[in-house]
Coordinates of C-alpha atoms in Angstrom, one line a residue:
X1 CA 112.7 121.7 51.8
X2 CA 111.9 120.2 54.5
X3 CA 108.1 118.5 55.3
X4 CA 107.5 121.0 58.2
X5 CA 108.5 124.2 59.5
X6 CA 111.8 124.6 61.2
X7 CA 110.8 124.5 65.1
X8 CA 113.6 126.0 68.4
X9 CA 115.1 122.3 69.2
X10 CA 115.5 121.2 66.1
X11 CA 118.7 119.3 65.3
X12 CA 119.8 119.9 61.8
X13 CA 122.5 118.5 59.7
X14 CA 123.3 120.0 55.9
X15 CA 126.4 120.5 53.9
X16 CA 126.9 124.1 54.5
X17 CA 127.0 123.4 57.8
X18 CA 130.0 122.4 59.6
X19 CA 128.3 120.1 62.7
X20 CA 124.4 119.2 63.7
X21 CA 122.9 122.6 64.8
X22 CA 120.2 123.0 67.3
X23 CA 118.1 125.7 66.5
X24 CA 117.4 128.6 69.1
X25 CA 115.6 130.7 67.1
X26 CA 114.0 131.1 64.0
X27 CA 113.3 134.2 61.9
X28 CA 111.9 134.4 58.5
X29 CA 113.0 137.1 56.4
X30 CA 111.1 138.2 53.1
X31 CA 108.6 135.4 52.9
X32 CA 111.7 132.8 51.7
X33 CA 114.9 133.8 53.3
X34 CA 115.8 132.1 56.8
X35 CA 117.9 133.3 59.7
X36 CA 118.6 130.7 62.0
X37 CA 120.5 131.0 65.7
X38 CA 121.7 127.5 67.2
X39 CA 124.2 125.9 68.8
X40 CA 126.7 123.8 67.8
X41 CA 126.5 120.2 68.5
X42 CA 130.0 119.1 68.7
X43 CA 131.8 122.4 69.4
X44 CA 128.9 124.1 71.8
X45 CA 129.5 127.1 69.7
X46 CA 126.8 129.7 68.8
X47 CA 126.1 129.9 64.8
X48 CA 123.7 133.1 63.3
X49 CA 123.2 131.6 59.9
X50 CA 121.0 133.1 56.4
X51 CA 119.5 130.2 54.3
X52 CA 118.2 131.1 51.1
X53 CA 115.7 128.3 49.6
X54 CA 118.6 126.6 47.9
X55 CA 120.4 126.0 51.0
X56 CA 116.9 125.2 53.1
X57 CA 116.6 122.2 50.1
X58 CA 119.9 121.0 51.5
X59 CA 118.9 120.7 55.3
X60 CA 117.8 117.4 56.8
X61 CA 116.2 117.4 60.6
X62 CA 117.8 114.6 62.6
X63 CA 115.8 112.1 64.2
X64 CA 116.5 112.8 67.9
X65 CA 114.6 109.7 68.5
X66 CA 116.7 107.3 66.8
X67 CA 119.4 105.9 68.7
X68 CA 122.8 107.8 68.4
X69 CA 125.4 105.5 70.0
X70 CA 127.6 109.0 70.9
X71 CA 126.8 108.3 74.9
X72 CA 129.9 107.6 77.5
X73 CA 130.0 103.5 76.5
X74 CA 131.7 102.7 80.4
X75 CA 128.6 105.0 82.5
X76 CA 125.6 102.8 80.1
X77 CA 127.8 99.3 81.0
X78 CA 127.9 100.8 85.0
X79 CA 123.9 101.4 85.1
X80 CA 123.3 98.1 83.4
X81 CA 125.3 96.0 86.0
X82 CA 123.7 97.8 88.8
X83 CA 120.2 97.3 87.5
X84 CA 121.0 93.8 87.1
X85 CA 123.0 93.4 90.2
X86 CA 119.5 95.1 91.8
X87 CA 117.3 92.4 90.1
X88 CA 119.4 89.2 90.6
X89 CA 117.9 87.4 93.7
X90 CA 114.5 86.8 91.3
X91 CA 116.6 84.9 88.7
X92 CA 119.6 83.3 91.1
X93 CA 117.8 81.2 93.8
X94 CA 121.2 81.3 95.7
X95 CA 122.5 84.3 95.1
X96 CA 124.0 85.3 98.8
X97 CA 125.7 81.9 98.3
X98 CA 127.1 82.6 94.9
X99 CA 128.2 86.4 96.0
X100 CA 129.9 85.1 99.4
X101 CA 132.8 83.3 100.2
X102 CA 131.6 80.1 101.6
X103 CA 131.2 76.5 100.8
X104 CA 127.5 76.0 102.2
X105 CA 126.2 72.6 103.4
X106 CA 122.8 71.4 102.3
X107 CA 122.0 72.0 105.5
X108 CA 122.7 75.5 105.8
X109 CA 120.9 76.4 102.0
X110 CA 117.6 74.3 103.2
X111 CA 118.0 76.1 106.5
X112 CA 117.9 80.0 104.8
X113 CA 115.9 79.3 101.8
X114 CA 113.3 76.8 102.5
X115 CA 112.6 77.8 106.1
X116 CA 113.6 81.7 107.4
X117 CA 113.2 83.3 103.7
X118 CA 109.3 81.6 103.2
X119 CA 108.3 83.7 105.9
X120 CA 106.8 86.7 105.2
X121 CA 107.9 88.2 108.6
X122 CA 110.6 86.3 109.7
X123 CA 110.7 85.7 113.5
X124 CA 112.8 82.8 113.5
X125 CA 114.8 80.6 116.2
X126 CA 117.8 78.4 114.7
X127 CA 118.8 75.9 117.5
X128 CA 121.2 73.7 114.7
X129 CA 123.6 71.9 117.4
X130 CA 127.0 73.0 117.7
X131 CA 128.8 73.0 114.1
X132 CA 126.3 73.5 112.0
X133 CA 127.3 77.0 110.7
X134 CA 124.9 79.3 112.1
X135 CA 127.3 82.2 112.1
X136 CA 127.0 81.1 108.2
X137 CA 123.6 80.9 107.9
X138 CA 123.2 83.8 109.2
X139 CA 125.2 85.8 106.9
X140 CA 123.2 84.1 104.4
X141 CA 119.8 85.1 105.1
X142 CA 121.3 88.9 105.9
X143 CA 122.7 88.8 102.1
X144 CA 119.7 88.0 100.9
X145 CA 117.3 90.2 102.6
X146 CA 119.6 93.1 101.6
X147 CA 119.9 92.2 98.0
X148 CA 115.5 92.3 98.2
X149 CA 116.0 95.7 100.0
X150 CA 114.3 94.2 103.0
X151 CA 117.0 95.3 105.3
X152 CA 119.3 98.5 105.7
X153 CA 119.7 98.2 109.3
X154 CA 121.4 95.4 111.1
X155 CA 122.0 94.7 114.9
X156 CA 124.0 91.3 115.8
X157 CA 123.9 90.7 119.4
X158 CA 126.4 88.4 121.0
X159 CA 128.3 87.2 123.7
X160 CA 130.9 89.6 124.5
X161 CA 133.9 87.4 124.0
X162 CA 132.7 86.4 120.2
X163 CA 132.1 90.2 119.1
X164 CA 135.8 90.2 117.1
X165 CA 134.9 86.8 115.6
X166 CA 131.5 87.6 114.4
X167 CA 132.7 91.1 113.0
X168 CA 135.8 89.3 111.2
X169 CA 133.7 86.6 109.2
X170 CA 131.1 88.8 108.4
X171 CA 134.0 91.0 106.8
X172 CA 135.7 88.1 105.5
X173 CA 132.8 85.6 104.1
X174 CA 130.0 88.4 103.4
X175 CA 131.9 92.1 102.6
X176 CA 129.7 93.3 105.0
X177 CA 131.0 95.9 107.4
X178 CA 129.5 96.2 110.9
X179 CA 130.9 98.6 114.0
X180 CA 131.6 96.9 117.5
X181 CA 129.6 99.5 119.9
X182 CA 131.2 98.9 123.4
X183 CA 131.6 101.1 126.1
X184 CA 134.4 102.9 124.6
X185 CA 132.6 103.6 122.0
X186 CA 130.0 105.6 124.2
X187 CA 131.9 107.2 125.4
X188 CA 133.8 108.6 122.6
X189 CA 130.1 109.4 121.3
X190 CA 129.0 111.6 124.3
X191 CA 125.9 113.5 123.8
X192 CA 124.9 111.5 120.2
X193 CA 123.2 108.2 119.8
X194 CA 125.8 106.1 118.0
X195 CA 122.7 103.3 117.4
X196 CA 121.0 105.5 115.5
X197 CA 123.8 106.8 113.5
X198 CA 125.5 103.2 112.5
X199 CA 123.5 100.9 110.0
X200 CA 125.3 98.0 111.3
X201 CA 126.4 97.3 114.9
X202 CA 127.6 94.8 116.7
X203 CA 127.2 94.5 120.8
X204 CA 127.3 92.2 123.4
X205 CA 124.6 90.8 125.0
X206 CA 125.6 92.0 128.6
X207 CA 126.6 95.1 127.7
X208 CA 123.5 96.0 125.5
X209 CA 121.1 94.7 128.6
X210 CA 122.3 97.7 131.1
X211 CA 119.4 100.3 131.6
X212 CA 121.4 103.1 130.7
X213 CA 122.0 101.3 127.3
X214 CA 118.6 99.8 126.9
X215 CA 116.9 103.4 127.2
X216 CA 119.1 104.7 124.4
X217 CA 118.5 101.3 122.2
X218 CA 114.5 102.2 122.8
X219 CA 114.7 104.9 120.4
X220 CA 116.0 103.4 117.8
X221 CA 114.4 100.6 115.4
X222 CA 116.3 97.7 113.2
X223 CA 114.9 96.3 110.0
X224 CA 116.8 92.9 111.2
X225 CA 118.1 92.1 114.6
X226 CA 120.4 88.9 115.1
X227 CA 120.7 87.3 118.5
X228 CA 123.6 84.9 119.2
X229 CA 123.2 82.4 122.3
X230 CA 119.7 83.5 122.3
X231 CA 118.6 81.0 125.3
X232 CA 120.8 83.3 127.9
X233 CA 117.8 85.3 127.3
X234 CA 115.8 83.3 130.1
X235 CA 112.8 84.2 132.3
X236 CA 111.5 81.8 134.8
X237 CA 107.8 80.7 135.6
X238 CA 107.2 80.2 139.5
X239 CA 103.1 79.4 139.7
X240 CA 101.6 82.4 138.6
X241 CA 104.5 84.5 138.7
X242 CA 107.4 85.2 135.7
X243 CA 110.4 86.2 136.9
X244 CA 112.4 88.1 134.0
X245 CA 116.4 88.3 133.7
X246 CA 118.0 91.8 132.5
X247 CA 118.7 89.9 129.3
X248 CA 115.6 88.5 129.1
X249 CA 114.4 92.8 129.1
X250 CA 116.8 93.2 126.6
X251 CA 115.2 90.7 124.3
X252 CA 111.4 92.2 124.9
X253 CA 113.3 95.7 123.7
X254 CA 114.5 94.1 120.9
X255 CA 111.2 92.4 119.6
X256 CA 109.3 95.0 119.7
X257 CA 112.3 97.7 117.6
X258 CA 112.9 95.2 115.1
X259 CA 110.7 93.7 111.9
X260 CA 112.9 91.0 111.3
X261 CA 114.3 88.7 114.0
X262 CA 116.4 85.9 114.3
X263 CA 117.6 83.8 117.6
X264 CA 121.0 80.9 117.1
X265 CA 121.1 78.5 119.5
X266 CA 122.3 74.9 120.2
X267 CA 120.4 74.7 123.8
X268 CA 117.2 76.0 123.4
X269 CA 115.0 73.8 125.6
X270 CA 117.5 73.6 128.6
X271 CA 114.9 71.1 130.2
X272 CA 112.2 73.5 131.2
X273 CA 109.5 73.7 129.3
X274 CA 107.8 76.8 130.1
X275 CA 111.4 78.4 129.5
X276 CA 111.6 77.4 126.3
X277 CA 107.9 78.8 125.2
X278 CA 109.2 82.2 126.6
X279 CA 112.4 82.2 124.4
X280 CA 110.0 81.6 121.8
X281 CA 107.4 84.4 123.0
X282 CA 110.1 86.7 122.1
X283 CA 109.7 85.9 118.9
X284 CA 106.2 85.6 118.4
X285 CA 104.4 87.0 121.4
X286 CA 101.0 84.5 122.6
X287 CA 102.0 82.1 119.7
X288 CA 102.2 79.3 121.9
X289 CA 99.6 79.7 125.0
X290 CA 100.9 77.1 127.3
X291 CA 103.2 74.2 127.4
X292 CA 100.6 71.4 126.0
X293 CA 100.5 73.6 122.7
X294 CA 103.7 74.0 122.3
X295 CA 104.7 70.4 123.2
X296 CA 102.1 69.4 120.7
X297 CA 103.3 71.6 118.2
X298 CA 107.3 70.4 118.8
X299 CA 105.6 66.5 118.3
X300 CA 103.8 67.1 115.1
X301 CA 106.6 69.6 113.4
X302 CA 104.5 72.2 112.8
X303 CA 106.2 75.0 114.9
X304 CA 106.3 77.7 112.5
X305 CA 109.6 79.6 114.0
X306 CA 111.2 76.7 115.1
X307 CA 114.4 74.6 113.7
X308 CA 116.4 72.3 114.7
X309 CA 118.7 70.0 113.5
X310 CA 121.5 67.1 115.4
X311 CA 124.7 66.4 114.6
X312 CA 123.5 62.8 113.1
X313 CA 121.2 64.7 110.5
X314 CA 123.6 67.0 108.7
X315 CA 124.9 65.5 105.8
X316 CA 127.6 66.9 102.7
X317 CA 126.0 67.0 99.4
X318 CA 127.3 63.0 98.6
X319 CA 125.2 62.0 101.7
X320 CA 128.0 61.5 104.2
X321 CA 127.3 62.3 107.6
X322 CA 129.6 65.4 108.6
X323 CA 130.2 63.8 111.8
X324 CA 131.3 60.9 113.2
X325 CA 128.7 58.9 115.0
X326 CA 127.8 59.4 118.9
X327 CA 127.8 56.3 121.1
X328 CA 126.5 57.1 124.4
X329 CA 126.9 54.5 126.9
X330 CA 126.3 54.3 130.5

């Protein structure tokens, strides 16, 4: 007999009976005699069984507790991957790098992991000079936000003739699949706001900076926002005056709609001071209340949002330079 009473939800497995049964219903007839009304395990069918005490010595319950090994072998393998695929950027310090088709420069890995991904709110300008790989490193740090779940939403603006190149080699090097919104695109969208509906968009810079296409951007926020040629987003001090550029606008827009931002540049300073602390007050608005602070800030490398890096400094993992040296003579 068994130690307790037969309960609906039981699984029971004896000899008279032909598969594990899961009781329904339980009726007890005479004081001794048992009718039971389950289901069959196996075969799904229904089963109205008598069990006289002899037979009720022969039933067992089945732990339902105990691990079966009858589930689907291929779904278990599936959500084990993805829960390790979820968790893998706390145990693989470079995992973008290991997930993307590229051969990264030490360089480009001290660029994304020991500088943009340190900061808790990444407002960050990249002004590497020309050859560096910032197209690169920027593919990097969107890998690795995404694989944190930092970032769902992407916006890479750029100059218009490099929109094809940018969407190709993010494609190529990083699987990652972004729309090129262009006029065309408006208008084959009339009456919907295609910013909203895309997760990942590509612009240009001169298209994006119109007010028509500004007031539709305004309504629509980016967890990370990627600017390409960021110092052609200039504004000019005259005494006590600021004179702001269209793309400059643009820029203000996009500061204030996105959480994460990220300027590439190779001439950020452009000789004027004052125009370089208002590229950076994109980034971090009042950081930086004059020119002496930031100046100061440049001198003692502690600029906070700032990198930059010359051709002379990069090096290949053997400690060759990666370019030839520059002899400048008069």
């Amino acid at each position: 007999m068994l130690s307790r009473e037969i309960r609906p939800g039981d699984i029971l497995e004896a000899p008279l009976l032909d598969e594990p049964l899961r009781v329904q219903h339980v009726h007890v007839l005479d004081g001794h005699i048992v009718r039971l009304e389950g289901v069959g395990q196996r075969t799904k069918q229904a089963h109205d069984l008598i069990l006289t005490p002899e037979d009720l010595a022969q039933v067992r319950l089945v732990d339902t507790d105990a691990p079966r090994f009858t589930g689907d072998a291929e779904a278990f393998f599936l959500a084990l991957e993805a829960h390790r695929i979820r968790l893998a950027h706390q145990f693989d310090p470079l995992l973008a790098v290991n997930v993307s088709q590229v051969d990264p420069l030490p360089h480009q890995i001290e660029a994304v992991y020991h500088y943009m991904l340190r900061s808790p709110r990444l407002r960050f300008l990249l002004a590497d000079d020309p050859g560096a790989g910032k197209t690169i490193m920027a593919g990097l740090l969107l890998k690795e936000l995404k694989y944190r779940g930092l970032v769902r939403r992407t916006l890479i603006v750029v100059p218009g003739h490099l929109k094809d190149q940018w969407r190709r080699e993010m494609k190529e090097r990083f699987g990652e699949v972004f729309m090129v919104v262009d006029r065309s695109t408006i208008e084959a969208n009339q009456g919907r706001n295609i910013w909203q509906e895309q997760p990942q968009v590509i612009t240009s810079m001169d298209f994006a900076k119109r007010s028509e296409v500004r007031a539709a951007l305004a309504e629509t926020r980016w967890d990370l926002v990627i600017v390409d040629e960021a110092h052609k987003m200039s504004a000019y001090r005259y005494g006590e005056k600021t004179e702001k550029t269209e793309r400059y606008r643009l820029g203000e827009l996009l500061s204030r709609n996105s959480h994460f931002l990220l300027f590439l540049t190779a001439t950020p300073h452009r000789g004027d001071p004052e125009n370089f602390r208002l590229l950076l007050d994109l980034l971090e608005p009042d950081l930086f209340a004059n020119e002496d602070l930031l100046k100061e800030a440049v001198q003692k490398r502690e600029n906070p949002i700032f990198l930059r890096r010359l051709k002379e400094d990069l090096r290949d993992f053997a400690g060759r330079p990666l370019f030839p040296p520059r002899h400048v003579v008069t």
